Coordinates of C-alpha atoms and ligand atoms in Angstrom, one line a residue:
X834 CA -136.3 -124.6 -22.2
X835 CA -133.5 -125.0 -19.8
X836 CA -130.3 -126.5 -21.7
X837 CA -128.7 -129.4 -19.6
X838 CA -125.7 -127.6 -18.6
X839 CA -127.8 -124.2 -17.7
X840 CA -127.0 -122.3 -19.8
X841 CA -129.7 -120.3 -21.7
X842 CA -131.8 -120.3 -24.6
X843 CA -132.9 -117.0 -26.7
X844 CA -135.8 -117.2 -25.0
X845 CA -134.6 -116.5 -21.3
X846 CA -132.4 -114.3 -22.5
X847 CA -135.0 -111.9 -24.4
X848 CA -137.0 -112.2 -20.8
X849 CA -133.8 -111.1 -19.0
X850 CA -133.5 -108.3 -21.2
X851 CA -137.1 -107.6 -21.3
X852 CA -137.1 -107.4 -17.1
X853 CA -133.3 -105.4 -17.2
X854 CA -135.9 -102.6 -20.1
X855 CA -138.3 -102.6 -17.4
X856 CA -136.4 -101.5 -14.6
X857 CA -134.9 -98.6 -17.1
X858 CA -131.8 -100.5 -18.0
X859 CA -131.2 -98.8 -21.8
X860 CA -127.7 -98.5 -22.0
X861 CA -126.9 -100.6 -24.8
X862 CA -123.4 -101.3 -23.7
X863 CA -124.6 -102.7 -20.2
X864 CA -127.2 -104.7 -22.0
X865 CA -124.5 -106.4 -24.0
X866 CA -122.3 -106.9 -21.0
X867 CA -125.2 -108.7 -19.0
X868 CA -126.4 -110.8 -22.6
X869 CA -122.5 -111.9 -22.8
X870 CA -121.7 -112.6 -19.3
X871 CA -123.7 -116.4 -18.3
X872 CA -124.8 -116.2 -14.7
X873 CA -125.4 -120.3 -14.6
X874 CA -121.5 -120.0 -13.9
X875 CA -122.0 -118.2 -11.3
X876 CA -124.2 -119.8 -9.2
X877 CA -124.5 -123.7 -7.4
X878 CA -125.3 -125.9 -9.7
X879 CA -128.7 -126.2 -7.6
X880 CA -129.8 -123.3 -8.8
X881 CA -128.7 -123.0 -12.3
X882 CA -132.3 -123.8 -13.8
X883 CA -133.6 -120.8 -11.9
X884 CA -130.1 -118.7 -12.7
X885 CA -131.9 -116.4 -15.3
X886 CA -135.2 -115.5 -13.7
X887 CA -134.4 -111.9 -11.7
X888 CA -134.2 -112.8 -9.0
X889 CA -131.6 -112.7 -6.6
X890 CA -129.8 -116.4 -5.3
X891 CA -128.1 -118.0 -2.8
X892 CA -124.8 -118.3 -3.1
X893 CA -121.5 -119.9 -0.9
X894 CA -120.8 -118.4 2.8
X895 CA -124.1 -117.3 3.5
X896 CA -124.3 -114.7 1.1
X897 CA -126.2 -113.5 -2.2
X898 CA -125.6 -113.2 -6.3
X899 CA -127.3 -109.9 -6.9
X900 CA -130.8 -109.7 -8.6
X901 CA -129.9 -109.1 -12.5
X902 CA -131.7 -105.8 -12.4
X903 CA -130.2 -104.5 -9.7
X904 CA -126.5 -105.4 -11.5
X905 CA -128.3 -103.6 -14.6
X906 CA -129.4 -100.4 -12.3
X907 CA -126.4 -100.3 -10.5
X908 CA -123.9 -100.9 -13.4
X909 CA -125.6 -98.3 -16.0
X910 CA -124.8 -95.6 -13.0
X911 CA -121.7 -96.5 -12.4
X912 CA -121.3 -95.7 -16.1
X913 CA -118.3 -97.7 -16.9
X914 CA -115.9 -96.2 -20.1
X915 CA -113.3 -98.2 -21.2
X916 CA -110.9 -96.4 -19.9
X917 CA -111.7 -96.8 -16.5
X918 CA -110.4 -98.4 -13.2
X919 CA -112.9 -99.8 -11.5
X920 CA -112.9 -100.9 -7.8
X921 CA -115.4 -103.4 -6.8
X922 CA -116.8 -104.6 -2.8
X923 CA -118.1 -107.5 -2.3
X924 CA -116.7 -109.6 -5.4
X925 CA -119.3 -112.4 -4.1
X926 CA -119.8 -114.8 -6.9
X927 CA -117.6 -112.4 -9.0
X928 CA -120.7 -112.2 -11.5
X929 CA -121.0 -108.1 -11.4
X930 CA -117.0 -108.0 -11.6
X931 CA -117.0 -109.9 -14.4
X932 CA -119.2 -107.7 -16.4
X933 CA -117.6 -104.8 -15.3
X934 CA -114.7 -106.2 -17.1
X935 CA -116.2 -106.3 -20.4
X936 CA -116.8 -102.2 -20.3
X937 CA -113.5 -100.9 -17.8
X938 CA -110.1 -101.0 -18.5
X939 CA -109.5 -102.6 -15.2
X940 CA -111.1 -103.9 -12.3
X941 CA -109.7 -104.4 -9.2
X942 CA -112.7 -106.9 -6.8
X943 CA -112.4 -107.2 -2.8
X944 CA -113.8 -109.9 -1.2
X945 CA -114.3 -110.6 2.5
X946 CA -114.7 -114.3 2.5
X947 CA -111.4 -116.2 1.3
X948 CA -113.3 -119.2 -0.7
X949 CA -115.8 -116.8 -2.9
X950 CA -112.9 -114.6 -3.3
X951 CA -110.8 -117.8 -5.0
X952 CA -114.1 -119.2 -6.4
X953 CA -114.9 -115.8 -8.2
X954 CA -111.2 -115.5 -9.2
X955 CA -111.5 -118.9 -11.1
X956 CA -115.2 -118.5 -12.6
X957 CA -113.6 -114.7 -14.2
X958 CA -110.0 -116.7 -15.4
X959 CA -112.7 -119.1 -17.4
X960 CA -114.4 -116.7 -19.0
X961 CA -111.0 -115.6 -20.7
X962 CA -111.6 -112.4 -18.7
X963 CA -108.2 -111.2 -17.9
X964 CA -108.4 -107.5 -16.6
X965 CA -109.6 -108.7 -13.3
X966 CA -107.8 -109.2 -10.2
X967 CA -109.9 -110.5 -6.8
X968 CA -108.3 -110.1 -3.2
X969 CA -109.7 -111.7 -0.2
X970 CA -109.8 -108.8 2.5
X971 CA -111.9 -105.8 3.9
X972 CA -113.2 -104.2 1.1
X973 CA -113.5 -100.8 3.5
X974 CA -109.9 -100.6 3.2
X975 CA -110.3 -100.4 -0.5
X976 CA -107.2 -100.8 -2.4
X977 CA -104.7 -98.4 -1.6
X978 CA -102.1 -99.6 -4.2
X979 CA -104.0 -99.3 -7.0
X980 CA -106.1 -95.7 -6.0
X981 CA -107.2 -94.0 -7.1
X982 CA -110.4 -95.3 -9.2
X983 CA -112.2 -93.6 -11.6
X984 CA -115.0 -95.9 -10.6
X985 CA -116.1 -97.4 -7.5
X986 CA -119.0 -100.1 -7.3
X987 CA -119.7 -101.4 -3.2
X988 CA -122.6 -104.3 -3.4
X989 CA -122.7 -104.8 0.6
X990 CA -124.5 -102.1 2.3
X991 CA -123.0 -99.5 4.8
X992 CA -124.6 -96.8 7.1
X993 CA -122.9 -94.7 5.5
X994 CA -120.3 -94.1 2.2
X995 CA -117.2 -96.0 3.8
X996 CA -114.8 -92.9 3.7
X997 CA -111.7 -94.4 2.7
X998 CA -112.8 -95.3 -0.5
X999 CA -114.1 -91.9 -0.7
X1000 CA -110.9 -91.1 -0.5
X1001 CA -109.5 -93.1 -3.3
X1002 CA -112.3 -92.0 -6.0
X1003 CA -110.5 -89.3 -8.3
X1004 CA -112.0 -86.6 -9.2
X1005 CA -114.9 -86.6 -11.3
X1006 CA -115.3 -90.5 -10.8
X1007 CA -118.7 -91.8 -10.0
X1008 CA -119.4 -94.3 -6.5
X1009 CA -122.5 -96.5 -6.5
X1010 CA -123.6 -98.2 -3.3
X1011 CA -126.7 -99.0 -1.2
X1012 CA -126.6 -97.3 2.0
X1013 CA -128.7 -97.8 5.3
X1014 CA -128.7 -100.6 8.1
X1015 CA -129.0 -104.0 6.5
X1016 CA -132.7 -105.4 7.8
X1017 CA -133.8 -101.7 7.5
X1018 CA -134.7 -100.0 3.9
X1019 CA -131.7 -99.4 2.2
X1020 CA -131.0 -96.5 -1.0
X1021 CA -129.2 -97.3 -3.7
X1022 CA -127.0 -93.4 -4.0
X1023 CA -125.1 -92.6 -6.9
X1024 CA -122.1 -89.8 -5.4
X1025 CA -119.7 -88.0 -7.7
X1026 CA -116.4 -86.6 -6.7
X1027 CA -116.9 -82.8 -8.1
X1028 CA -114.1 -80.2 -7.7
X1029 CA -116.6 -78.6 -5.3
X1030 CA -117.3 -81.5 -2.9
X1031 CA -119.6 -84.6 -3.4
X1032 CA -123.0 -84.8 -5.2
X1033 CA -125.5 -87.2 -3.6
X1034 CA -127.9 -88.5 -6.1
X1035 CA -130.5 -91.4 -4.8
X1036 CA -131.3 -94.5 -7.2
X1037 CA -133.7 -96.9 -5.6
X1038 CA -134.7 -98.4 -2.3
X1039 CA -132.5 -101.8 -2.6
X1040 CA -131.9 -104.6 0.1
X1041 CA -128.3 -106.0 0.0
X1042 CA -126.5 -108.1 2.7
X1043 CA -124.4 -105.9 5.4
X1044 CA -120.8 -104.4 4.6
X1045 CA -119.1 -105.9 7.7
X1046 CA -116.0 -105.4 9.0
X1047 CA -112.7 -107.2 8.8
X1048 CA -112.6 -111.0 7.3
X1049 CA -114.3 -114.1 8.7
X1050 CA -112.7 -115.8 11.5
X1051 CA -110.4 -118.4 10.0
X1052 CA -109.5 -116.3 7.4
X1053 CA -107.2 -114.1 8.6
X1054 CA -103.7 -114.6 7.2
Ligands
LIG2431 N1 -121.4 -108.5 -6.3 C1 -121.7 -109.8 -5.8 C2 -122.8 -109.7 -4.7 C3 -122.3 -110.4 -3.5 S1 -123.2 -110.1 -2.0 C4 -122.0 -110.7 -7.0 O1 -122.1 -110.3 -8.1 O2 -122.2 -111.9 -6.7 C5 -122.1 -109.0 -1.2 C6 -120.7 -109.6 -0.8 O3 -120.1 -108.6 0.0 C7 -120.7 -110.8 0.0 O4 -120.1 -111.8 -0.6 C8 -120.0 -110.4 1.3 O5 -119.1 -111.4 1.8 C9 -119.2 -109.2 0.8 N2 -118.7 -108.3 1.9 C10 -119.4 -107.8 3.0 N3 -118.6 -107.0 3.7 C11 -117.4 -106.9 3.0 C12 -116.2 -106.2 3.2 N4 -116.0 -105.4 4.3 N5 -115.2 -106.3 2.3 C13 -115.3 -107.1 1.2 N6 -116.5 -107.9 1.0 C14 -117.5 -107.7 1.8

């Protein structure tokens, strides 16, 4: 049963967890996170009867909330600690950001588009989530002020690893993204900053809207 202001009963929730189990999501901790954090506020209120099914949805600009397991996949290899910084592209409906924030010190979320930025911002602020901070901007840039992360999460898909935020990953931090060309098959890689150079380590083939460059026309400041 759907509760009239979406948000969900024990029964959607044991099928959300049952869905994040069967795409190998076991890390109690990220389980938690997901359980805690209610998607309903994340999406238009159109689709909030639909907002726990795993399934991806349409959100403001043009672009997408994130299928729940994929969140689940893609958060469980980013393997968060509480002690991390976390930098996050592609803030979107700031529903992965704000679940980061229950397992990482800090995150730090870069949005292209102005209004999701705000709107993700304000949706985070209500939760009582305060070790967040959204920017609008391009997220290829990464956050130079605030480098270097001991996490990095990109949920927009590039060619390739986008190297400046390479660059800002310390050593021994952990990057997730999907990679490839965006109507193409894209990979889901896992790459860790070792002493001796980067290790590549391939997740799951994934289909995310395109990492593009620069903000929206309109936008600019
Ligand atoms: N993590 C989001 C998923 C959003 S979809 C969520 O939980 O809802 C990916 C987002 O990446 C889109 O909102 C898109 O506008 C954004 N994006 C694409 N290219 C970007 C760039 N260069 N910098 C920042 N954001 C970007």
């Amino acid at each position: 049963m759907i509760q009239a202001d979406g948000a969900p009963d024990r029964e959607q929730l044991m099928q959300l967890v049952f869905a994040l189990r069967q795409n190998g999501v076991r890390d109690p901790r990220v389980l938690d996170a997901i359980e805690k954090t209610p998607r309903h506020l994340f999406v238009d209120r159109a689709f909030r009867d639909r907002a726990y099914e795993d399934i991806p949805l349409p959100i403001a600009c043009g672009q997408t909330i994130s299928q729940p397991s994929v969140v689940g996949v893609m958060t469980q290899a980013l393997a968060p600690t509480p002690r991390c910084k976390v930098l996050e592209v592609g803030c979107g409906s700031g529903y992965q950001a704000a679940i980061l924030a229950r397992l990482a010190r800090r995150v730090y979320a870069i949005e292209r588009h102005r209004a999701l930025a705000r709107q993700a911002a304000e949706r985070i602020a209500a939760l009582d989530l305060s070790n967040v901070s959204v920017k609008a901007g391009d997220g290829a840039l990464g956050w130079p002020e605030q480098a270097p992360f001991d996490r990095i999460m990109v949920t927009c898909a590039a060619e390739d690893p986008p190297a400046l935020l390479l660059r800002q990953l310390r050593e021994g931090g952990i990057m997730v993204l999907p990679v490839g060309q965006s109507d193409d098959v894209q990979h889901l890689i896992r790459i860790t900053k070792t002493p001796q150079g980067l290790d590549y380590h391939e997740l799951m083939p994934v289909r995310f809207v395109p990492l593009l460059e620069g903000v929206p026309e309109g936008d600019a400041p």
